Amino acid sequence: MSIAPHTTLAALADRYDAFFVDQFGVLRDDDGAYPGANAALLRLKALGKTTVILSNSGRSGAYNGDRLIKLGFDRSGFDHFLTSGDVAHHILAEETAGKAGITRCLTISSGGDRNLAERLGFESVEDAALADIVIISGSEAERIPLSAYRDRLRPAAERGIPCYCTNPDRHKLVKGGGTAPGAGSIALAYEALGGPVRWFGKPHPAIYRKAQSLLGNMEADRIVCVGDSIEHDIAGAAGAGLASCLVRTGILASTPESALAPICETHGARPDFVIARFTI
């Protein structure tokens, strides 16, 4: 039995005016764009819909939008690209404004990204024993074992240094269709070592409040969230009081229908709809 009624993107477009669309697992994976995803975004725009790509990425929406364009997506296909990194920057910039002294920051990321620390004016350090804060924005756990991350972070966690996780995803898609531990798994390891973690991104509410603010005064019942993760996209939508649709690509693509209900029970949320893939 399905966890929710199966539908189509066209049917959702008949019912909703705004779409909060996840990036990885819905529009693309680590190998590239999913067939038909760009055409689907363009069709929603042609129908007068507002589309916000809502991504658990520690990098900015501008950076991620440029990556989509390089993969063949049309910039006209989405109105906004909002990331957990954007929300973290907005909140932390307000909280750290006017504070004296230099903050030394250890960033755990992929590809050497230090964008958030640089935008906040922090001094980047590599040694956790020297850090005043830790930012976890990405993972390279496909090649670096979690045990190595634990060893590196232990000196900061044991001192109670605050950690900001700007990508709560516990799993990430990797080339070839597999998965590896994501930034969220590294942040959970930091918590297990005794360090405090503050989370930004789905399923936490701040990113949904920011996304809704981009829509003006649109009523919540005119918005639907589309994603591939029950833990992040579906639970996050439920917590924000928004409708949701689970796409059967991405992180749960190989999970049989019969195994989805227990996952929903674990995270206390069920989608309102299920679609096979993000295409029209």
PDB file of C-alpha atoms in Angstrom:
ATOM      1  CA  MET A   1       0.000   0.000   0.000  1.00  0.00           C
ATOM      2  CA  SER A   2       1.292   3.461  -0.903  1.00  0.00           C
ATOM      3  CA  ILE A   3       2.062   5.965   1.848  1.00  0.00           C
ATOM      4  CA  ALA A   4       0.142   8.638  -0.118  1.00  0.00           C
ATOM      5  CA  PRO A   5      -1.834   9.041  -3.343  1.00  0.00           C
ATOM      6  CA  HIS A   6       0.244   8.876  -6.513  1.00  0.00           C
ATOM      7  CA  THR A   7      -0.148  11.920  -8.727  1.00  0.00           C
ATOM      8  CA  THR A   8       1.615  13.912 -11.457  1.00  0.00           C
ATOM      9  CA  LEU A   9       3.404  17.237 -11.501  1.00  0.00           C
ATOM     10  CA  ALA A  10       0.760  18.541 -13.889  1.00  0.00           C
ATOM     11  CA  ALA A  11      -1.954  17.714 -11.360  1.00  0.00           C
ATOM     12  CA  LEU A  12      -0.004  19.485  -8.618  1.00  0.00           C
ATOM     13  CA  ALA A  13       0.262  22.540 -10.863  1.00  0.00           C
ATOM     14  CA  ASP A  14      -3.539  22.589 -11.111  1.00  0.00           C
ATOM     15  CA  ARG A  15      -3.744  22.724  -7.306  1.00  0.00           C
ATOM     16  CA  TYR A  16      -0.819  24.882  -6.096  1.00  0.00           C
ATOM     17  CA  ASP A  17       0.633  28.281  -6.978  1.00  0.00           C
ATOM     18  CA  ALA A  18       4.135  27.941  -5.519  1.00  0.00           C
ATOM     19  CA  PHE A  19       6.622  25.085  -5.483  1.00  0.00           C
ATOM     20  CA  PHE A  20       9.499  24.629  -3.036  1.00  0.00           C
ATOM     21  CA  VAL A  21      11.674  22.169  -4.963  1.00  0.00           C
ATOM     22  CA  ASP A  22      14.633  20.253  -3.587  1.00  0.00           C
ATOM     23  CA  GLN A  23      17.785  20.156  -5.715  1.00  0.00           C
ATOM     24  CA  PHE A  24      19.704  16.910  -5.230  1.00  0.00           C
ATOM     25  CA  GLY A  25      17.561  13.848  -5.842  1.00  0.00           C
ATOM     26  CA  VAL A  26      14.775  15.815  -7.551  1.00  0.00           C
ATOM     27  CA  LEU A  27      16.431  17.950 -10.247  1.00  0.00           C
ATOM     28  CA  ARG A  28      19.878  16.341 -10.347  1.00  0.00           C
ATOM     29  CA  ASP A  29      22.331  13.967  -8.730  1.00  0.00           C
ATOM     30  CA  ASP A  30      26.115  14.004  -8.571  1.00  0.00           C
ATOM     31  CA  ASP A  31      26.299  12.745 -12.162  1.00  0.00           C
ATOM     32  CA  GLY A  32      24.194  15.551 -13.650  1.00  0.00           C
ATOM     33  CA  ALA A  33      20.679  16.764 -14.444  1.00  0.00           C
ATOM     34  CA  TYR A  34      17.751  14.354 -14.417  1.00  0.00           C
ATOM     35  CA  PRO A  35      16.028  13.980 -17.792  1.00  0.00           C
ATOM     36  CA  GLY A  36      13.001  16.252 -18.077  1.00  0.00           C
ATOM     37  CA  ALA A  37      13.700  18.263 -14.907  1.00  0.00           C
ATOM     38  CA  ASN A  38      14.592  21.494 -16.707  1.00  0.00           C
ATOM     39  CA  ALA A  39      11.563  21.203 -18.978  1.00  0.00           C
ATOM     40  CA  ALA A  40       9.369  20.683 -15.907  1.00  0.00           C
ATOM     41  CA  LEU A  41      10.643  23.879 -14.271  1.00  0.00           C
ATOM     42  CA  LEU A  42      10.066  25.825 -17.477  1.00  0.00           C
ATOM     43  CA  ARG A  43       6.553  24.421 -17.770  1.00  0.00           C
ATOM     44  CA  LEU A  44       5.699  25.487 -14.218  1.00  0.00           C
ATOM     45  CA  LYS A  45       6.895  28.992 -15.044  1.00  0.00           C
ATOM     46  CA  ALA A  46       4.825  29.009 -18.246  1.00  0.00           C
ATOM     47  CA  LEU A  47       1.816  28.151 -16.087  1.00  0.00           C
ATOM     48  CA  GLY A  48       2.504  31.184 -13.898  1.00  0.00           C
ATOM     49  CA  LYS A  49       3.815  29.269 -10.909  1.00  0.00           C
ATOM     50  CA  THR A  50       6.465  30.586  -8.507  1.00  0.00           C
ATOM     51  CA  THR A  51       9.352  28.188  -7.974  1.00  0.00           C
ATOM     52  CA  VAL A  52      11.869  28.342  -5.136  1.00  0.00           C
ATOM     53  CA  ILE A  53      14.651  25.791  -5.256  1.00  0.00           C
ATOM     54  CA  LEU A  54      15.191  24.940  -1.602  1.00  0.00           C
ATOM     55  CA  SER A  55      18.441  23.119  -0.940  1.00  0.00           C
ATOM     56  CA  ASN A  56      20.400  21.845   2.031  1.00  0.00           C
ATOM     57  CA  SER A  57      23.670  23.227   0.727  1.00  0.00           C
ATOM     58  CA  GLY A  58      26.244  25.052   2.780  1.00  0.00           C
ATOM     59  CA  ARG A  59      27.100  27.132  -0.297  1.00  0.00           C
ATOM     60  CA  SER A  60      25.034  30.099  -1.417  1.00  0.00           C
ATOM     61  CA  GLY A  61      21.995  29.976  -3.658  1.00  0.00           C
ATOM     62  CA  ALA A  62      23.848  32.075  -6.237  1.00  0.00           C
ATOM     63  CA  TYR A  63      26.650  29.503  -6.390  1.00  0.00           C
ATOM     64  CA  ASN A  64      24.202  26.609  -6.654  1.00  0.00           C
ATOM     65  CA  GLY A  65      22.136  28.380  -9.295  1.00  0.00           C
ATOM     66  CA  ASP A  66      25.233  28.839 -11.429  1.00  0.00           C
ATOM     67  CA  ARG A  67      25.987  25.119 -11.085  1.00  0.00           C
ATOM     68  CA  LEU A  68      22.495  24.260 -12.310  1.00  0.00           C
ATOM     69  CA  ILE A  69      22.924  26.502 -15.334  1.00  0.00           C
ATOM     70  CA  LYS A  70      26.221  24.780 -16.152  1.00  0.00           C
ATOM     71  CA  LEU A  71      24.315  21.469 -16.081  1.00  0.00           C
ATOM     72  CA  GLY A  72      21.925  22.785 -18.747  1.00  0.00           C
ATOM     73  CA  PHE A  73      19.124  24.323 -16.676  1.00  0.00           C
ATOM     74  CA  ASP A  74      17.573  27.601 -17.798  1.00  0.00           C
ATOM     75  CA  ARG A  75      17.833  30.446 -15.279  1.00  0.00           C
ATOM     76  CA  SER A  76      14.326  31.510 -16.253  1.00  0.00           C
ATOM     77  CA  GLY A  77      13.014  28.209 -14.877  1.00  0.00           C
ATOM     78  CA  PHE A  78      13.181  29.241 -11.209  1.00  0.00           C
ATOM     79  CA  ASP A  79      12.431  32.447  -9.332  1.00  0.00           C
ATOM     80  CA  HIS A  80      14.714  31.970  -6.328  1.00  0.00           C
ATOM     81  CA  PHE A  81      17.432  29.595  -5.163  1.00  0.00           C
ATOM     82  CA  LEU A  82      17.579  29.481  -1.359  1.00  0.00           C
ATOM     83  CA  THR A  83      20.045  27.348   0.573  1.00  0.00           C
ATOM     84  CA  SER A  84      20.624  26.483   4.202  1.00  0.00           C
ATOM     85  CA  GLY A  85      23.943  28.311   3.797  1.00  0.00           C
ATOM     86  CA  ASP A  86      22.066  31.497   2.876  1.00  0.00           C
ATOM     87  CA  VAL A  87      19.858  31.213   5.960  1.00  0.00           C
ATOM     88  CA  ALA A  88      22.839  30.514   8.211  1.00  0.00           C
ATOM     89  CA  HIS A  89      24.672  33.551   6.843  1.00  0.00           C
ATOM     90  CA  HIS A  90      21.653  35.807   7.365  1.00  0.00           C
ATOM     91  CA  ILE A  91      21.150  34.710  10.974  1.00  0.00           C
ATOM     92  CA  LEU A  92      24.802  34.520  12.005  1.00  0.00           C
ATOM     93  CA  ALA A  93      25.638  37.874  10.377  1.00  0.00           C
ATOM     94  CA  GLU A  94      22.993  39.520  12.552  1.00  0.00           C
ATOM     95  CA  GLU A  95      24.159  37.719  15.680  1.00  0.00           C
ATOM     96  CA  THR A  96      27.871  38.465  15.206  1.00  0.00           C
ATOM     97  CA  ALA A  97      27.523  42.075  14.001  1.00  0.00           C
ATOM     98  CA  GLY A  98      29.533  44.504  16.102  1.00  0.00           C
ATOM     99  CA  LYS A  99      31.294  41.849  18.169  1.00  0.00           C
ATOM    100  CA  ALA A 100      34.917  42.670  18.917  1.00  0.00           C
ATOM    101  CA  GLY A 101      37.837  40.373  18.147  1.00  0.00           C
ATOM    102  CA  ILE A 102      38.600  37.835  15.460  1.00  0.00           C
ATOM    103  CA  THR A 103      36.673  34.570  15.405  1.00  0.00           C
ATOM    104  CA  ARG A 104      38.756  31.570  14.410  1.00  0.00           C
ATOM    105  CA  CYS A 105      36.714  29.072  12.426  1.00  0.00           C
ATOM    106  CA  LEU A 106      37.321  25.478  11.394  1.00  0.00           C
ATOM    107  CA  THR A 107      35.195  24.605   8.347  1.00  0.00           C
ATOM    108  CA  ILE A 108      34.388  21.021   7.377  1.00  0.00           C
ATOM    109  CA  SER A 109      33.212  21.072   3.769  1.00  0.00           C
ATOM    110  CA  SER A 110      33.645  19.589   0.318  1.00  0.00           C
ATOM    111  CA  GLY A 111      35.991  20.984  -2.279  1.00  0.00           C
ATOM    112  CA  GLY A 112      37.724  23.265   0.200  1.00  0.00           C
ATOM    113  CA  ASP A 113      34.705  25.569   0.506  1.00  0.00           C
ATOM    114  CA  ARG A 114      35.159  28.322   3.136  1.00  0.00           C
ATOM    115  CA  ASN A 115      32.521  30.682   1.752  1.00  0.00           C
ATOM    116  CA  LEU A 116      30.411  31.140   4.895  1.00  0.00           C
ATOM    117  CA  ALA A 117      33.415  31.796   7.151  1.00  0.00           C
ATOM    118  CA  GLU A 118      34.782  34.302   4.628  1.00  0.00           C
ATOM    119  CA  ARG A 119      31.460  36.127   4.257  1.00  0.00           C
ATOM    120  CA  LEU A 120      31.210  36.420   8.042  1.00  0.00           C
ATOM    121  CA  GLY A 121      34.758  37.735   8.323  1.00  0.00           C
ATOM    122  CA  PHE A 122      36.058  34.763  10.328  1.00  0.00           C
ATOM    123  CA  GLU A 123      39.685  33.658  10.292  1.00  0.00           C
ATOM    124  CA  SER A 124      39.943  30.117   8.926  1.00  0.00           C
ATOM    125  CA  VAL A 125      42.033  27.603  10.866  1.00  0.00           C
ATOM    126  CA  GLU A 126      42.720  23.927  10.204  1.00  0.00           C
ATOM    127  CA  ASP A 127      43.372  22.810  13.790  1.00  0.00           C
ATOM    128  CA  ALA A 128      40.262  22.121  15.897  1.00  0.00           C
ATOM    129  CA  ALA A 129      42.263  22.906  19.034  1.00  0.00           C
ATOM    130  CA  LEU A 130      42.528  26.535  17.862  1.00  0.00           C
ATOM    131  CA  ALA A 131      38.926  27.006  16.713  1.00  0.00           C
ATOM    132  CA  ASP A 132      36.398  29.327  18.367  1.00  0.00           C
ATOM    133  CA  ILE A 133      33.603  27.878  16.239  1.00  0.00           C
ATOM    134  CA  VAL A 134      33.138  24.989  13.825  1.00  0.00           C
ATOM    135  CA  ILE A 135      31.126  25.139  10.601  1.00  0.00           C
ATOM    136  CA  ILE A 136      30.091  21.848   8.982  1.00  0.00           C
ATOM    137  CA  SER A 137      28.806  22.622   5.501  1.00  0.00           C
ATOM    138  CA  GLY A 138      29.721  19.573   3.446  1.00  0.00           C
ATOM    139  CA  SER A 139      31.155  16.083   3.449  1.00  0.00           C
ATOM    140  CA  GLU A 140      33.789  14.127   1.584  1.00  0.00           C
ATOM    141  CA  ALA A 141      32.912  10.915   3.402  1.00  0.00           C
ATOM    142  CA  GLU A 142      33.014   9.008   0.130  1.00  0.00           C
ATOM    143  CA  ARG A 143      36.808   9.188   0.547  1.00  0.00           C
ATOM    144  CA  ILE A 144      37.351  10.306   4.166  1.00  0.00           C
ATOM    145  CA  PRO A 145      36.023   7.884   6.833  1.00  0.00           C
ATOM    146  CA  LEU A 146      33.797   9.243   9.582  1.00  0.00           C
ATOM    147  CA  SER A 147      36.375   8.067  12.103  1.00  0.00           C
ATOM    148  CA  ALA A 148      38.861  10.559  10.599  1.00  0.00           C
ATOM    149  CA  TYR A 149      36.329  13.363  10.937  1.00  0.00           C
ATOM    150  CA  ARG A 150      35.738  12.379  14.583  1.00  0.00           C
ATOM    151  CA  ASP A 151      39.458  12.420  15.345  1.00  0.00           C
ATOM    152  CA  ARG A 152      39.876  15.815  13.729  1.00  0.00           C
ATOM    153  CA  LEU A 153      36.896  17.390  15.500  1.00  0.00           C
ATOM    154  CA  ARG A 154      37.398  15.851  18.938  1.00  0.00           C
ATOM    155  CA  PRO A 155      39.584  18.692  20.369  1.00  0.00           C
ATOM    156  CA  ALA A 156      36.850  21.242  19.585  1.00  0.00           C
ATOM    157  CA  ALA A 157      33.932  19.070  20.721  1.00  0.00           C
ATOM    158  CA  GLU A 158      35.584  18.239  24.042  1.00  0.00           C
ATOM    159  CA  ARG A 159      36.066  21.981  24.707  1.00  0.00           C
ATOM    160  CA  GLY A 160      32.368  22.602  23.979  1.00  0.00           C
ATOM    161  CA  ILE A 161      33.090  24.783  20.948  1.00  0.00           C
ATOM    162  CA  PRO A 162      29.801  25.671  19.175  1.00  0.00           C
ATOM    163  CA  CYS A 163      29.226  24.017  15.815  1.00  0.00           C
ATOM    164  CA  TYR A 164      26.978  25.314  13.049  1.00  0.00           C
ATOM    165  CA  CYS A 165      25.761  22.654  10.622  1.00  0.00           C
ATOM    166  CA  THR A 166      24.613  24.312   7.417  1.00  0.00           C
ATOM    167  CA  ASN A 167      23.682  21.076   5.647  1.00  0.00           C
ATOM    168  CA  PRO A 168      21.667  18.675   7.841  1.00  0.00           C
ATOM    169  CA  ASP A 169      21.527  15.895   5.205  1.00  0.00           C
ATOM    170  CA  ARG A 170      22.762  12.687   6.816  1.00  0.00           C
ATOM    171  CA  HIS A 171      23.379  11.066   3.429  1.00  0.00           C
ATOM    172  CA  LYS A 172      24.635  12.432   0.117  1.00  0.00           C
ATOM    173  CA  LEU A 173      24.385  11.138  -3.429  1.00  0.00           C
ATOM    174  CA  VAL A 174      27.716  10.276  -5.030  1.00  0.00           C
ATOM    175  CA  LYS A 175      28.794   9.556  -8.572  1.00  0.00           C
ATOM    176  CA  GLY A 176      27.526   6.258  -9.890  1.00  0.00           C
ATOM    177  CA  GLY A 177      24.269   6.424  -7.954  1.00  0.00           C
ATOM    178  CA  GLY A 178      25.547   5.435  -4.507  1.00  0.00           C
ATOM    179  CA  THR A 179      25.373   7.276  -1.194  1.00  0.00           C
ATOM    180  CA  ALA A 180      27.844   8.318   1.494  1.00  0.00           C
ATOM    181  CA  PRO A 181      27.505   9.979   4.915  1.00  0.00           C
ATOM    182  CA  GLY A 182      26.600  13.637   4.527  1.00  0.00           C
ATOM    183  CA  ALA A 183      27.426  16.724   6.541  1.00  0.00           C
ATOM    184  CA  GLY A 184      24.579  15.941   8.927  1.00  0.00           C
ATOM    185  CA  SER A 185      26.236  12.653   9.883  1.00  0.00           C
ATOM    186  CA  ILE A 186      29.471  14.495  10.674  1.00  0.00           C
ATOM    187  CA  ALA A 187      27.530  16.973  12.825  1.00  0.00           C
ATOM    188  CA  LEU A 188      25.846  14.097  14.669  1.00  0.00           C
ATOM    189  CA  ALA A 189      29.301  12.668  15.345  1.00  0.00           C
ATOM    190  CA  TYR A 190      30.304  16.063  16.765  1.00  0.00           C
ATOM    191  CA  GLU A 191      27.283  15.941  19.092  1.00  0.00           C
ATOM    192  CA  ALA A 192      28.207  12.415  20.175  1.00  0.00           C
ATOM    193  CA  LEU A 193      31.654  13.726  21.122  1.00  0.00           C
ATOM    194  CA  GLY A 194      29.981  16.246  23.433  1.00  0.00           C
ATOM    195  CA  GLY A 195      29.945  19.324  21.219  1.00  0.00           C
ATOM    196  CA  PRO A 196      26.847  21.543  20.819  1.00  0.00           C
ATOM    197  CA  VAL A 197      25.393  21.759  17.295  1.00  0.00           C
ATOM    198  CA  ARG A 198      23.054  24.371  15.858  1.00  0.00           C
ATOM    199  CA  TRP A 199      21.250  23.212  12.729  1.00  0.00           C
ATOM    200  CA  PHE A 200      20.293  25.243   9.648  1.00  0.00           C
ATOM    201  CA  GLY A 201      18.223  23.904   6.739  1.00  0.00           C
ATOM    202  CA  LYS A 202      15.521  21.334   6.174  1.00  0.00           C
ATOM    203  CA  PRO A 203      13.725  20.067   8.257  1.00  0.00           C
ATOM    204  CA  HIS A 204      14.338  23.022  10.595  1.00  0.00           C
ATOM    205  CA  PRO A 205      11.822  25.881  10.378  1.00  0.00           C
ATOM    206  CA  ALA A 206      14.003  28.934   9.614  1.00  0.00           C
ATOM    207  CA  ILE A 207      14.584  27.967   5.971  1.00  0.00           C
ATOM    208  CA  TYR A 208      10.837  27.583   5.383  1.00  0.00           C
ATOM    209  CA  ARG A 209      10.087  30.952   6.993  1.00  0.00           C
ATOM    210  CA  LYS A 210      12.668  32.576   4.734  1.00  0.00           C
ATOM    211  CA  ALA A 211      11.303  30.800   1.643  1.00  0.00           C
ATOM    212  CA  GLN A 212       7.747  31.879   2.438  1.00  0.00           C
ATOM    213  CA  SER A 213       8.903  35.469   2.894  1.00  0.00           C
ATOM    214  CA  LEU A 214       9.987  35.411  -0.763  1.00  0.00           C
ATOM    215  CA  LEU A 215       6.365  34.799  -1.792  1.00  0.00           C
ATOM    216  CA  GLY A 216       4.863  37.880  -0.202  1.00  0.00           C
ATOM    217  CA  ASN A 217       1.487  37.189   1.372  1.00  0.00           C
ATOM    218  CA  MET A 218       0.729  33.897  -0.356  1.00  0.00           C
ATOM    219  CA  GLU A 219      -1.428  31.580   1.725  1.00  0.00           C
ATOM    220  CA  ALA A 220       0.295  28.444   3.002  1.00  0.00           C
ATOM    221  CA  ASP A 221      -2.295  26.173   1.412  1.00  0.00           C
ATOM    222  CA  ARG A 222      -1.171  27.362  -2.045  1.00  0.00           C
ATOM    223  CA  ILE A 223       2.393  26.037  -1.522  1.00  0.00           C
ATOM    224  CA  VAL A 224       3.693  22.496  -2.049  1.00  0.00           C
ATOM    225  CA  CYS A 225       7.164  21.186  -1.161  1.00  0.00           C
ATOM    226  CA  VAL A 226       8.701  18.619  -3.515  1.00  0.00           C
ATOM    227  CA  GLY A 227      11.590  16.473  -2.325  1.00  0.00           C
ATOM    228  CA  ASP A 228      13.169  13.026  -2.209  1.00  0.00           C
ATOM    229  CA  SER A 229      13.839  12.780   1.544  1.00  0.00           C
ATOM    230  CA  ILE A 230      11.202  11.935   4.137  1.00  0.00           C
ATOM    231  CA  GLU A 231      13.584  12.957   6.924  1.00  0.00           C
ATOM    232  CA  HIS A 232      14.281  16.421   5.520  1.00  0.00           C
ATOM    233  CA  ASP A 233      11.813  17.467   2.792  1.00  0.00           C
ATOM    234  CA  ILE A 234       8.642  15.777   4.000  1.00  0.00           C
ATOM    235  CA  ALA A 235       9.178  16.249   7.743  1.00  0.00           C
ATOM    236  CA  GLY A 236      10.287  19.842   7.147  1.00  0.00           C
ATOM    237  CA  ALA A 237       7.168  20.639   5.147  1.00  0.00           C
ATOM    238  CA  ALA A 238       4.963  19.086   7.826  1.00  0.00           C
ATOM    239  CA  GLY A 239       6.649  21.147  10.527  1.00  0.00           C
ATOM    240  CA  ALA A 240       6.079  24.307   8.488  1.00  0.00           C
ATOM    241  CA  GLY A 241       2.415  23.461   7.893  1.00  0.00           C
ATOM    242  CA  LEU A 242       2.913  22.992   4.151  1.00  0.00           C
ATOM    243  CA  ALA A 243       1.807  20.275   1.721  1.00  0.00           C
ATOM    244  CA  SER A 244       4.473  17.890   0.445  1.00  0.00           C
ATOM    245  CA  CYS A 245       5.161  15.518  -2.408  1.00  0.00           C
ATOM    246  CA  LEU A 246       7.735  12.721  -2.286  1.00  0.00           C
ATOM    247  CA  VAL A 247       9.637  12.101  -5.524  1.00  0.00           C
ATOM    248  CA  ARG A 248      10.730   8.482  -6.047  1.00  0.00           C
ATOM    249  CA  THR A 249      14.151   9.437  -7.370  1.00  0.00           C
ATOM    250  CA  GLY A 250      17.181  10.363  -5.320  1.00  0.00           C
ATOM    251  CA  ILE A 251      18.005   9.124  -1.851  1.00  0.00           C
ATOM    252  CA  LEU A 252      15.073   6.670  -1.556  1.00  0.00           C
ATOM    253  CA  ALA A 253      14.994   5.544  -5.190  1.00  0.00           C
ATOM    254  CA  SER A 254      16.038   1.984  -4.346  1.00  0.00           C
ATOM    255  CA  THR A 255      13.825   1.761  -1.241  1.00  0.00           C
ATOM    256  CA  PRO A 256      10.753  -0.406  -1.917  1.00  0.00           C
ATOM    257  CA  GLU A 257       7.310   1.081  -1.394  1.00  0.00           C
ATOM    258  CA  SER A 258       6.691  -1.288   1.504  1.00  0.00           C
ATOM    259  CA  ALA A 259       9.654   0.139   3.412  1.00  0.00           C
ATOM    260  CA  LEU A 260       8.563   3.783   3.218  1.00  0.00           C
ATOM    261  CA  ALA A 261       5.871   3.636   5.919  1.00  0.00           C
ATOM    262  CA  PRO A 262       8.336   2.763   8.723  1.00  0.00           C
ATOM    263  CA  ILE A 263      10.555   5.673   7.621  1.00  0.00           C
ATOM    264  CA  CYS A 264       7.547   7.976   7.835  1.00  0.00           C
ATOM    265  CA  GLU A 265       6.789   6.681  11.326  1.00  0.00           C
ATOM    266  CA  THR A 266      10.382   7.278  12.408  1.00  0.00           C
ATOM    267  CA  HIS A 267      10.272  10.912  11.323  1.00  0.00           C
ATOM    268  CA  GLY A 268       6.641  11.578  12.216  1.00  0.00           C
ATOM    269  CA  ALA A 269       5.557  12.777   8.790  1.00  0.00           C
ATOM    270  CA  ARG A 270       3.918  11.453   5.638  1.00  0.00           C
ATOM    271  CA  PRO A 271       3.804  13.132   2.228  1.00  0.00           C
ATOM    272  CA  ASP A 272       0.489  14.306   0.868  1.00  0.00           C
ATOM    273  CA  PHE A 273       1.408  12.974  -2.575  1.00  0.00           C
ATOM    274  CA  VAL A 274       3.916  10.748  -4.354  1.00  0.00           C
ATOM    275  CA  ILE A 275       5.220  11.214  -7.907  1.00  0.00           C
ATOM    276  CA  ALA A 276       7.566   8.982  -9.870  1.00  0.00           C
ATOM    277  CA  ARG A 277       9.880  11.785 -10.956  1.00  0.00           C
ATOM    278  CA  PHE A 278       9.979  15.555 -11.445  1.00  0.00           C
ATOM    279  CA  THR A 279       8.777  15.717 -15.027  1.00  0.00           C
ATOM    280  CA  ILE A 280       5.759  16.970 -16.956  1.00  0.00           C
TER     281      ILE A 280
END
